[in-house]
Every structure is written in structure tokens, then in C-alpha cells.
mmCIF file of C-alpha atoms in Angstrom:
data_model
loop_
_atom_site.group_PDB
_atom_site.id
_atom_site.type_symbol
_atom_site.label_atom_id
_atom_site.label_comp_id
_atom_site.label_asym_id
_atom_site.label_seq_id
_atom_site.Cartn_x
_atom_site.Cartn_y
_atom_site.Cartn_z
ATOM 1 C CA MET G 225 -20.563 -6.150 -184.758
ATOM 2 C CA THR G 226 -22.564 -3.071 -183.806
ATOM 3 C CA MET G 227 -21.653 -0.646 -181.040
ATOM 4 C CA THR G 228 -23.583 -1.134 -177.811
ATOM 5 C CA ALA G 229 -25.152 1.612 -175.694
ATOM 6 C CA GLU G 230 -22.502 1.053 -173.007
ATOM 7 C CA GLN G 231 -19.675 1.412 -175.525
ATOM 8 C CA ALA G 232 -21.257 4.627 -176.825
ATOM 9 C CA THR G 233 -21.290 6.063 -173.300
ATOM 10 C CA GLN G 234 -17.606 5.195 -172.815
ATOM 11 C CA PHE G 235 -16.744 6.672 -176.231
ATOM 12 C CA ALA G 236 -18.531 9.917 -175.371
ATOM 13 C CA ASP G 237 -16.649 10.163 -172.058
ATOM 14 C CA VAL G 238 -13.234 9.874 -173.735
ATOM 15 C CA PHE G 239 -14.301 12.262 -176.497
ATOM 16 C CA ASP G 240 -15.402 14.898 -173.973
ATOM 17 C CA ARG G 241 -12.104 14.602 -172.089
ATOM 18 C CA LEU G 242 -10.163 15.091 -175.323
ATOM 19 C CA VAL G 243 -12.177 18.201 -176.165
ATOM 20 C CA THR G 244 -11.852 19.611 -172.635
ATOM 21 C CA GLY G 245 -8.072 19.208 -172.739
ATOM 22 C CA VAL G 246 -7.663 21.108 -176.015
ATOM 23 C CA GLU G 247 -9.996 23.862 -174.773
ATOM 24 C CA GLN G 248 -7.201 24.850 -172.385
ATOM 25 C CA VAL G 249 -5.303 26.072 -175.438
ATOM 26 C CA LEU G 250 -8.102 27.191 -177.761
ATOM 27 C CA LEU G 251 -10.473 29.107 -175.514
ATOM 28 C CA GLY G 252 -14.118 29.493 -176.485
ATOM 29 C CA LYS G 253 -13.895 27.213 -179.532
ATOM 30 C CA HIS G 254 -15.797 24.172 -178.315
ATOM 31 C CA HIS G 255 -17.522 23.494 -181.637
ATOM 32 C CA VAL G 256 -14.451 23.555 -183.890
ATOM 33 C CA ILE G 257 -12.523 21.363 -181.425
ATOM 34 C CA ARG G 258 -15.365 18.811 -181.509
ATOM 35 C CA MET G 259 -15.305 18.920 -185.299
ATOM 36 C CA SER G 260 -11.526 18.388 -185.290
ATOM 37 C CA PHE G 261 -11.723 15.286 -183.113
ATOM 38 C CA THR G 262 -14.680 14.049 -185.164
ATOM 39 C CA ALA G 263 -12.454 14.260 -188.238
ATOM 40 C CA LEU G 264 -9.575 12.493 -186.442
ATOM 41 C CA LEU G 265 -11.724 9.636 -185.124
ATOM 42 C CA SER G 266 -13.363 9.268 -188.545
ATOM 43 C CA GLY G 267 -9.936 8.630 -190.074
ATOM 44 C CA GLY G 268 -10.018 11.853 -192.084
ATOM 45 C CA HIS G 269 -8.190 15.118 -192.599
ATOM 46 C CA LEU G 270 -9.153 18.684 -191.747
ATOM 47 C CA LEU G 271 -8.900 21.884 -193.787
ATOM 48 C CA LEU G 272 -8.890 25.085 -191.720
ATOM 49 C CA GLU G 273 -9.602 28.198 -193.738
ATOM 50 C CA ASP G 274 -9.051 31.219 -191.553
ATOM 51 C CA VAL G 275 -7.200 34.486 -191.177
ATOM 52 C CA PRO G 276 -3.785 34.500 -189.456
ATOM 53 C CA GLY G 277 -3.552 34.505 -185.666
ATOM 54 C CA THR G 278 -6.665 32.493 -184.829
ATOM 55 C CA GLY G 279 -4.861 29.504 -183.307
ATOM 56 C CA LYS G 280 -4.653 26.998 -186.174
ATOM 57 C CA THR G 281 -1.129 25.871 -185.267
ATOM 58 C CA SER G 282 -2.003 25.698 -181.564
ATOM 59 C CA LEU G 283 -5.005 23.492 -182.368
ATOM 60 C CA ALA G 284 -2.908 20.984 -184.323
ATOM 61 C CA ARG G 285 -0.229 20.825 -181.618
ATOM 62 C CA ALA G 286 -2.799 20.420 -178.834
ATOM 63 C CA ILE G 287 -4.571 17.573 -180.645
ATOM 64 C CA ALA G 288 -1.272 15.724 -181.038
ATOM 65 C CA GLN G 289 -0.417 16.208 -177.357
ATOM 66 C CA SER G 290 -3.842 15.041 -176.174
ATOM 67 C CA VAL G 291 -3.496 11.714 -177.996
ATOM 68 C CA ARG G 292 0.157 11.255 -176.993
ATOM 69 C CA GLY G 293 1.183 11.354 -180.625
ATOM 70 C CA THR G 294 3.844 12.994 -182.729
ATOM 71 C CA SER G 295 3.301 16.166 -184.714
ATOM 72 C CA ASN G 296 5.201 17.993 -187.428
ATOM 73 C CA ARG G 297 4.615 21.396 -188.942
ATOM 74 C CA VAL G 298 5.439 22.115 -192.573
ATOM 75 C CA GLN G 299 5.432 25.731 -193.754
ATOM 76 C CA PHE G 300 4.331 25.581 -197.377
ATOM 77 C CA THR G 301 6.153 28.030 -199.656
ATOM 78 C CA PRO G 302 6.464 28.372 -203.452
ATOM 79 C CA ASP G 303 9.928 26.766 -203.438
ATOM 80 C CA LEU G 304 8.917 23.743 -201.327
ATOM 81 C CA LEU G 305 9.591 20.466 -203.156
ATOM 82 C CA PRO G 306 7.642 17.179 -202.868
ATOM 83 C CA GLY G 307 10.685 15.496 -201.328
ATOM 84 C CA ASP G 308 10.703 18.113 -198.573
ATOM 85 C CA ILE G 309 7.409 16.598 -197.419
ATOM 86 C CA THR G 310 7.628 12.906 -198.201
ATOM 87 C CA GLY G 311 11.354 12.346 -197.761
ATOM 88 C CA VAL G 312 14.106 11.394 -200.209
ATOM 89 C CA SER G 313 16.419 8.497 -201.010
ATOM 90 C CA ILE G 314 20.093 9.379 -200.522
ATOM 91 C CA TYR G 315 22.974 7.252 -201.742
ATOM 92 C CA ASP G 316 25.116 5.888 -198.909
ATOM 93 C CA GLN G 317 28.673 5.414 -200.115
ATOM 94 C CA ARG G 318 29.572 3.114 -197.241
ATOM 95 C CA SER G 319 26.804 0.614 -197.915
ATOM 96 C CA GLY G 320 26.639 1.227 -201.650
ATOM 97 C CA ALA G 321 22.851 1.520 -201.521
ATOM 98 C CA PHE G 322 20.176 4.191 -201.403
ATOM 99 C CA GLU G 323 18.829 4.944 -197.938
ATOM 100 C CA PHE G 324 15.403 6.518 -197.441
ATOM 101 C CA HIS G 325 15.294 9.586 -195.178
ATOM 102 C CA ARG G 326 11.789 10.198 -193.906
ATOM 103 C CA GLY G 327 10.121 13.571 -194.344
ATOM 104 C CA PRO G 328 7.870 15.436 -191.894
ATOM 105 C CA VAL G 329 4.781 13.604 -193.155
ATOM 106 C CA PHE G 330 5.799 10.655 -190.968
ATOM 107 C CA ALA G 331 3.939 11.800 -187.842
ATOM 108 C CA ASN G 332 0.505 11.313 -186.302
ATOM 109 C CA ILE G 333 -0.587 14.924 -186.839
ATOM 110 C CA VAL G 334 0.889 16.880 -189.740
ATOM 111 C CA LEU G 335 0.176 20.596 -189.948
ATOM 112 C CA ALA G 336 0.396 21.784 -193.550
ATOM 113 C CA ASP G 337 0.541 25.514 -192.883
ATOM 114 C CA GLU G 338 -0.657 27.751 -195.729
ATOM 115 C CA ILE G 339 -0.932 24.771 -198.054
ATOM 116 C CA ASN G 340 -2.092 26.897 -200.987
ATOM 117 C CA ARG G 341 1.263 28.718 -201.132
ATOM 118 C CA ALA G 342 3.044 25.653 -202.516
ATOM 119 C CA SER G 343 2.993 24.672 -206.181
ATOM 120 C CA PRO G 344 0.414 22.134 -207.427
ATOM 121 C CA LYS G 345 3.210 19.550 -207.798
ATOM 122 C CA THR G 346 4.083 19.855 -204.117
ATOM 123 C CA GLN G 347 0.426 19.846 -203.064
ATOM 124 C CA ALA G 348 -0.023 16.619 -205.036
ATOM 125 C CA ALA G 349 2.661 14.957 -202.901
ATOM 126 C CA LEU G 350 0.027 14.658 -200.169
ATOM 127 C CA LEU G 351 -2.624 12.954 -202.308
ATOM 128 C CA GLU G 352 -1.417 9.382 -201.838
ATOM 129 C CA VAL G 353 -0.721 9.605 -198.121
ATOM 130 C CA MET G 354 -4.042 11.323 -197.368
ATOM 131 C CA GLU G 355 -5.993 8.613 -199.163
ATOM 132 C CA GLU G 356 -3.966 5.458 -198.514
ATOM 133 C CA GLY G 357 -1.809 6.234 -195.460
ATOM 134 C CA GLN G 358 1.429 5.508 -197.280
ATOM 135 C CA ILE G 359 4.182 7.186 -199.291
ATOM 136 C CA THR G 360 5.783 5.729 -202.409
ATOM 137 C CA VAL G 361 9.312 6.939 -203.194
ATOM 138 C CA ASP G 362 11.412 5.385 -205.956
ATOM 139 C CA GLY G 363 8.921 2.536 -206.244
ATOM 140 C CA VAL G 364 9.153 1.623 -202.547
ATOM 141 C CA THR G 365 6.084 2.027 -200.337
ATOM 142 C CA HIS G 366 6.485 3.389 -196.808
ATOM 143 C CA PRO G 367 3.443 3.328 -194.446
ATOM 144 C CA VAL G 368 2.938 6.311 -192.145
ATOM 145 C CA ALA G 369 2.008 6.247 -188.475
ATOM 146 C CA ALA G 370 -1.477 5.447 -187.199
ATOM 147 C CA PRO G 371 -3.481 7.434 -186.451
ATOM 148 C CA PHE G 372 -2.588 9.836 -189.235
ATOM 149 C CA MET G 373 -4.194 13.206 -189.841
ATOM 150 C CA VAL G 374 -3.323 16.191 -192.002
ATOM 151 C CA ILE G 375 -4.522 19.554 -190.728
ATOM 152 C CA ALA G 376 -4.037 22.015 -193.569
ATOM 153 C CA THR G 377 -4.549 25.762 -193.299
ATOM 154 C CA GLN G 378 -5.112 28.451 -195.856
ATOM 155 C CA ASN G 379 -5.771 32.177 -195.669
ATOM 156 C CA PRO G 380 -8.992 33.126 -197.503
ATOM 157 C CA ILE G 381 -8.089 36.817 -197.701
ATOM 158 C CA GLU G 382 -4.601 37.054 -199.193
ATOM 159 C CA GLN G 383 -4.517 35.290 -202.576
ATOM 160 C CA ALA G 384 -1.349 36.810 -204.071
ATOM 161 C CA GLY G 385 1.272 34.133 -204.728
ATOM 162 C CA THR G 386 -1.052 31.242 -203.917
ATOM 163 C CA TYR G 387 -2.267 28.219 -205.873
ATOM 164 C CA ARG G 388 -5.912 27.232 -205.531
ATOM 165 C CA LEU G 389 -6.361 23.707 -204.198
ATOM 166 C CA PRO G 390 -7.687 21.447 -206.985
ATOM 167 C CA GLU G 391 -10.965 19.591 -206.537
ATOM 168 C CA ALA G 392 -9.164 16.240 -206.139
ATOM 169 C CA GLN G 393 -7.202 17.651 -203.195
ATOM 170 C CA LEU G 394 -10.218 19.284 -201.558
ATOM 171 C CA ASP G 395 -12.161 16.046 -201.848
ATOM 172 C CA ARG G 396 -9.599 14.293 -199.654
ATOM 173 C CA PHE G 397 -10.325 16.545 -196.690
ATOM 174 C CA ILE G 398 -13.132 14.952 -194.740
ATOM 175 C CA MET G 399 -14.278 18.365 -193.561
ATOM 176 C CA LYS G 400 -13.501 22.055 -193.723
ATOM 177 C CA ALA G 401 -13.847 24.371 -190.735
ATOM 178 C CA SER G 402 -13.028 27.853 -189.545
ATOM 179 C CA ILE G 403 -11.849 28.763 -186.055
ATOM 180 C CA GLY G 404 -12.761 32.436 -186.179
ATOM 181 C CA TYR G 405 -12.028 35.132 -183.629
ATOM 182 C CA PRO G 406 -12.757 34.428 -179.948
ATOM 183 C CA ASP G 407 -15.706 36.076 -178.245
ATOM 184 C CA HIS G 408 -15.272 38.937 -175.758
ATOM 185 C CA ALA G 409 -15.063 36.762 -172.642
ATOM 186 C CA SER G 410 -12.546 34.400 -174.233
ATOM 187 C CA THR G 411 -10.451 37.333 -175.464
ATOM 188 C CA ILE G 412 -10.200 38.669 -171.907
ATOM 189 C CA ARG G 413 -9.064 35.249 -170.637
ATOM 190 C CA ILE G 414 -6.452 35.107 -173.408
ATOM 191 C CA LEU G 415 -5.148 38.565 -172.476
ATOM 192 C CA GLU G 416 -4.954 37.589 -168.809
ATOM 193 C CA GLY G 417 -2.651 34.748 -169.770
ATOM 194 C CA ALA G 418 -0.491 36.875 -172.071
ATOM 195 C CA GLY G 419 2.589 36.087 -169.996
ATOM 196 C CA GLN G 420 2.579 32.521 -171.314
ATOM 197 C CA ARG G 421 3.010 31.856 -175.026
ATOM 198 C CA ALA G 422 0.703 29.399 -176.751
ATOM 199 C CA HIS G 423 3.456 26.885 -177.590
ATOM 200 C CA GLU G 424 4.451 26.769 -173.910
ATOM 201 C CA VAL G 425 1.052 25.362 -172.867
ATOM 202 C CA ILE G 426 1.267 21.570 -172.610
ATOM 203 C CA VAL G 427 -1.968 19.632 -172.994
ATOM 204 C CA PRO G 428 -1.899 16.519 -170.782
ATOM 205 C CA PRO G 429 -2.392 13.330 -172.820
ATOM 206 C CA VAL G 430 -5.797 11.716 -172.451
ATOM 207 C CA VAL G 431 -5.283 8.544 -174.486
ATOM 208 C CA SER G 432 -2.499 6.873 -176.423
ATOM 209 C CA ALA G 433 -2.220 6.877 -180.207
ATOM 210 C CA ALA G 434 -3.085 3.162 -180.194
ATOM 211 C CA THR G 435 -6.303 3.912 -178.288
ATOM 212 C CA VAL G 436 -7.257 6.489 -180.921
ATOM 213 C CA VAL G 437 -6.984 3.762 -183.577
ATOM 214 C CA GLU G 438 -9.252 1.549 -181.455
ATOM 215 C CA LEU G 439 -11.774 4.355 -180.946
ATOM 216 C CA ALA G 440 -11.840 5.037 -184.685
ATOM 217 C CA ALA G 441 -12.529 1.357 -185.348
ATOM 218 C CA LEU G 442 -15.276 1.403 -182.709
ATOM 219 C CA ALA G 443 -16.895 4.463 -184.288
ATOM 220 C CA ARG G 444 -17.240 2.577 -187.548
ATOM 221 C CA THR G 445 -19.561 0.084 -185.805
ATOM 222 C CA VAL G 446 -22.235 2.693 -185.025
ATOM 223 C CA TYR G 447 -25.591 1.609 -186.468
ATOM 224 C CA VAL G 448 -26.869 3.448 -189.549
ATOM 225 C CA ASP G 449 -30.452 2.742 -190.592
ATOM 226 C CA ALA G 450 -31.357 2.370 -194.255
ATOM 227 C CA THR G 451 -33.467 5.531 -194.004
ATOM 228 C CA ILE G 452 -30.352 7.519 -193.013
ATOM 229 C CA ASN G 453 -28.452 6.189 -196.018
ATOM 230 C CA ASP G 454 -31.404 7.142 -198.210
ATOM 231 C CA TYR G 455 -31.451 10.633 -196.663
ATOM 232 C CA VAL G 456 -27.753 11.157 -197.340
ATOM 233 C CA ALA G 457 -28.154 9.896 -200.914
ATOM 234 C CA ARG G 458 -30.985 12.363 -201.506
ATOM 235 C CA LEU G 459 -28.887 15.215 -200.102
ATOM 236 C CA ILE G 460 -26.024 14.301 -202.444
ATOM 237 C CA ASP G 461 -28.410 14.133 -205.400
ATOM 238 C CA GLY G 462 -29.688 17.573 -204.429
ATOM 239 C CA THR G 463 -26.203 19.056 -204.767
ATOM 240 C CA ARG G 464 -25.751 17.456 -208.191
ATOM 241 C CA THR G 465 -29.048 18.660 -209.650
ATOM 242 C CA SER G 466 -28.846 22.228 -208.344
ATOM 243 C CA SER G 467 -28.780 24.815 -211.141
ATOM 244 C CA GLU G 468 -26.172 26.797 -209.179
ATOM 245 C CA VAL G 469 -23.676 23.918 -209.027
ATOM 246 C CA ARG G 470 -21.337 22.845 -211.823
ATOM 247 C CA LEU G 471 -19.904 19.869 -209.928
ATOM 248 C CA GLY G 472 -21.804 18.235 -207.080
ATOM 249 C CA VAL G 473 -20.626 16.113 -204.169
ATOM 250 C CA SER G 474 -18.690 12.962 -205.021
ATOM 251 C CA VAL G 475 -19.235 9.452 -203.707
ATOM 252 C CA ARG G 476 -16.228 10.049 -201.425
ATOM 253 C CA GLY G 477 -18.128 13.009 -199.976
ATOM 254 C CA ALA G 478 -21.222 10.885 -199.323
ATOM 255 C CA LEU G 479 -19.116 8.269 -197.540
ATOM 256 C CA ALA G 480 -17.415 11.009 -195.518
ATOM 257 C CA LEU G 481 -20.791 12.291 -194.318
ATOM 258 C CA ILE G 482 -21.820 8.830 -193.124
ATOM 259 C CA ARG G 483 -18.454 8.186 -191.439
ATOM 260 C CA THR G 484 -18.441 11.492 -189.573
ATOM 261 C CA ALA G 485 -22.102 11.095 -188.602
ATOM 262 C CA LYS G 486 -21.224 7.763 -186.988
ATOM 263 C CA THR G 487 -18.416 9.372 -184.994
ATOM 264 C CA LEU G 488 -20.573 12.314 -183.939
ATOM 265 C CA ALA G 489 -23.356 9.983 -182.814
ATOM 266 C CA ALA G 490 -20.889 8.070 -180.618
ATOM 267 C CA ALA G 491 -19.475 11.372 -179.309
ATOM 268 C CA ASN G 492 -23.017 12.259 -178.250
ATOM 269 C CA GLY G 493 -23.371 8.947 -176.395
ATOM 270 C CA ARG G 494 -25.524 7.174 -178.989
ATOM 271 C CA HIS G 495 -24.880 3.878 -180.756
ATOM 272 C CA TYR G 496 -27.017 4.884 -183.750
ATOM 273 C CA VAL G 497 -27.138 7.820 -186.155
ATOM 274 C CA VAL G 498 -30.078 10.242 -186.257
ATOM 275 C CA PRO G 499 -30.890 12.859 -188.946
ATOM 276 C CA ASP G 500 -29.628 15.691 -186.729
ATOM 277 C CA ASP G 501 -26.121 14.194 -186.868
ATOM 278 C CA VAL G 502 -26.211 14.453 -190.651
ATOM 279 C CA LYS G 503 -27.612 17.992 -190.572
ATOM 280 C CA GLU G 504 -24.983 19.228 -188.134
ATOM 281 C CA LEU G 505 -22.139 17.952 -190.307
ATOM 282 C CA ALA G 506 -23.533 18.620 -193.788
ATOM 283 C CA ASP G 507 -21.972 22.042 -194.316
ATOM 284 C CA ALA G 508 -18.549 21.141 -192.891
ATOM 285 C CA VAL G 509 -18.328 17.887 -194.859
ATOM 286 C CA LEU G 510 -19.996 18.821 -198.159
ATOM 287 C CA ALA G 511 -19.644 22.540 -198.893
ATOM 288 C CA HIS G 512 -15.956 22.550 -199.849
ATOM 289 C CA ARG G 513 -16.574 19.760 -202.371
ATOM 290 C CA LEU G 514 -18.951 21.811 -204.509
ATOM 291 C CA VAL G 515 -17.872 23.652 -207.645
ATOM 292 C CA LEU G 516 -20.316 26.496 -208.234
ATOM 293 C CA ASP G 517 -21.449 27.838 -211.563
ATOM 294 C CA PRO G 518 -19.475 31.032 -212.334
ATOM 295 C CA GLU G 519 -22.659 33.046 -212.828
ATOM 296 C CA ALA G 520 -24.013 31.887 -209.482
ATOM 297 C CA GLU G 521 -20.750 32.889 -207.785
ATOM 298 C CA PHE G 522 -20.968 36.291 -209.431
ATOM 299 C CA ASP G 523 -24.481 36.668 -207.993
ATOM 300 C CA GLY G 524 -23.137 36.029 -204.484
ATOM 301 C CA VAL G 525 -24.161 32.386 -204.105
ATOM 302 C CA THR G 526 -21.920 30.409 -201.737
ATOM 303 C CA ALA G 527 -21.427 26.680 -201.311
ATOM 304 C CA SER G 528 -22.777 26.930 -197.762
ATOM 305 C CA SER G 529 -25.976 28.592 -198.965
ATOM 306 C CA VAL G 530 -26.467 25.782 -201.498
ATOM 307 C CA ILE G 531 -26.061 23.136 -198.778
ATOM 308 C CA ALA G 532 -28.481 25.049 -196.522
ATOM 309 C CA ARG G 533 -31.092 25.144 -199.295
ATOM 310 C CA VAL G 534 -30.645 21.446 -200.092
ATOM 311 C CA LEU G 535 -31.153 20.619 -196.398
ATOM 312 C CA ILE G 536 -34.396 22.595 -196.384
ATOM 313 C CA GLU G 537 -35.685 21.012 -199.593
ATOM 314 C CA THR G 538 -34.771 17.437 -198.594
ATOM 315 C CA PRO G 539 -37.125 16.040 -195.939
ATOM 316 C CA PRO G 540 -35.322 13.898 -193.344
ATOM 317 C CA PRO G 541 -36.668 10.616 -191.993
ATOM 318 C CA SER G 542 -38.302 10.767 -188.612
ATOM 319 C CA ASP G 543 -36.201 9.788 -185.605
ATOM 320 C CA ARG G 544 -38.490 6.785 -185.111
ATOM 321 C CA GLN G 545 -37.703 5.554 -188.630
ATOM 322 C CA ALA G 546 -33.959 6.127 -188.192
ATOM 323 C CA ALA G 547 -33.620 4.544 -184.756
#
């Protein structure tokens, strides 16, 4: 079944209401809020790389409130253990059996704050749940809630006492974004509301968690023409053959670009994907998956600049071909 034009219009209406609600908390950040909900409705996870005090925690909490879901925040530290995230089995003397106590990962929205401060072993505790939506403890599998989304944050400036996220972990984030500082007008509005703390602002729910699951399933039915698939494949090949890249985008990355392009098309009121959807998402979805050549990094080359060059060098299909 393919999404109809009427369904696309309804999807866009709900999407806009979700974004408008969160904008009450995160002023002047329309684009990053749209990207966050695109990640959520694509069934993926979001990595926010930004300096402290830009509203990363407020964004995660507001998203959870807008979809009437549960949220948990985990402060990652060097002494955090995997069981502190997933949960542990504790022996119950009365019943004579082990009883599983759920960890904070059992929520709709999980904020992994400063994820790169935890050890690689603790970071790896999220790999299974981010990919398969389940946790395995002592050989027993426990499914997590649906929808499920991890919003992880890391500070790009302070690297002391941190552990760099491995490529396998980065590849599980459907996109990476940065909130950034608000503009002048938004800063003034924030200062005018200084009497109310961010965590005191309640975002009214727009839809239920069950509706989010239905919207995500609907987004997957957006039509993708063969020329769009060919365009994405050529973009991925471009990252792999670049002389500045040691490791190009994986197949998971290519699938992520198609999935998010479908969601973005529906959010824009279309039941089909156009090349501009792919272009708009390419940097957010692909850049963090690249491993640059050390010499290229030394020369100041960035993953974003590589993606920008690949987009220029890869001709897209015409809208008429893609429609």
C-alpha cells in the first residue's frame, strides 16, 4: 500500500502541530525540531552534538510530552555500569527466583546525556536496544516501549575524560544535529520568560504514543521512485570513493537516508519523495558515518564538506523523473 495525497496532508498537519508545540520550549529552533521529529517518525535515534546550555535536555523532554509518552534521563559518567541502563536481575529470597528490575532505557524517549563520558562497555549496552528495540539480560529478552527513541548528547569542545563513540555506535544514530545558540530575537524572548524554568514548561500532548507508531508505519508507505534509489546509491558510492575518506557510508546509512526522506516528504504534505528531500537530509544523516583520512583531517577537511562536495558532483534526477 502506498500513501495517498490525502493521507500525506493529514500527516503534515499532525507533524506541524508537534513541531509548533515543542517550539514553545525551544524558541527559534524550527529546523532542529523538525529534524528531531523526522528521526522519531522514521523509527531512528538522534545524536545532538552541542555545547552545554543550548536546550538538549529540554528538547528531549518536550518531545516526550508532545507524544504523551514516557521519558527518562541518564547522566553518563565514567563509573556508570551497563546494568544501570538496561536493568539487572536481583534474587528474591521469598520466591526463590531472580526478578528483573527494569532500567531507565524502558521509556519512549531516553536522553543519554553526555554519552561519550561513559566507558565503551557501557556505551555498548545501548547497541542492541537501538537496533532491535529489546534488551537481553541473563539470556532473557525484554522488549522496550514503542515508540522508542534515544536522544544522545555530547560536548564537542571538552574532550578530557571522554571516550569517542565507535563507528558501530555512530552508525545506529539515524541522524546527527546541533541545536546551536538562539538568535537575538529568540534570546530576548527567553530572557523575558526568565521567571519560569525550562523544566516547568509543560508541552500539551498532540498525539498518543500509539498514534506515533501508526504515523511511523504510514511514513514507510511513501512512494520512492527507482531514480531516487539510484540517486541515493550514487551518493553513497561517492562517499566510498572519495580520496579524503577512509570509511564511507554503510548500507545502514543508505537505508536511513531513504527512510528519513520518506518521513520528510510526508511532513511536507507529499506522498512521494523528491531529490530535494534527499539533499536536505544528506548532511544530517550521512556526515557522522564517515571516517576521514587522517591527512585530510589535518588539512581541515570535515565530513560535512565531503558530503557537500559529493552532492555537487552527483547529479540528481529531475523532479519529473522522480515523481
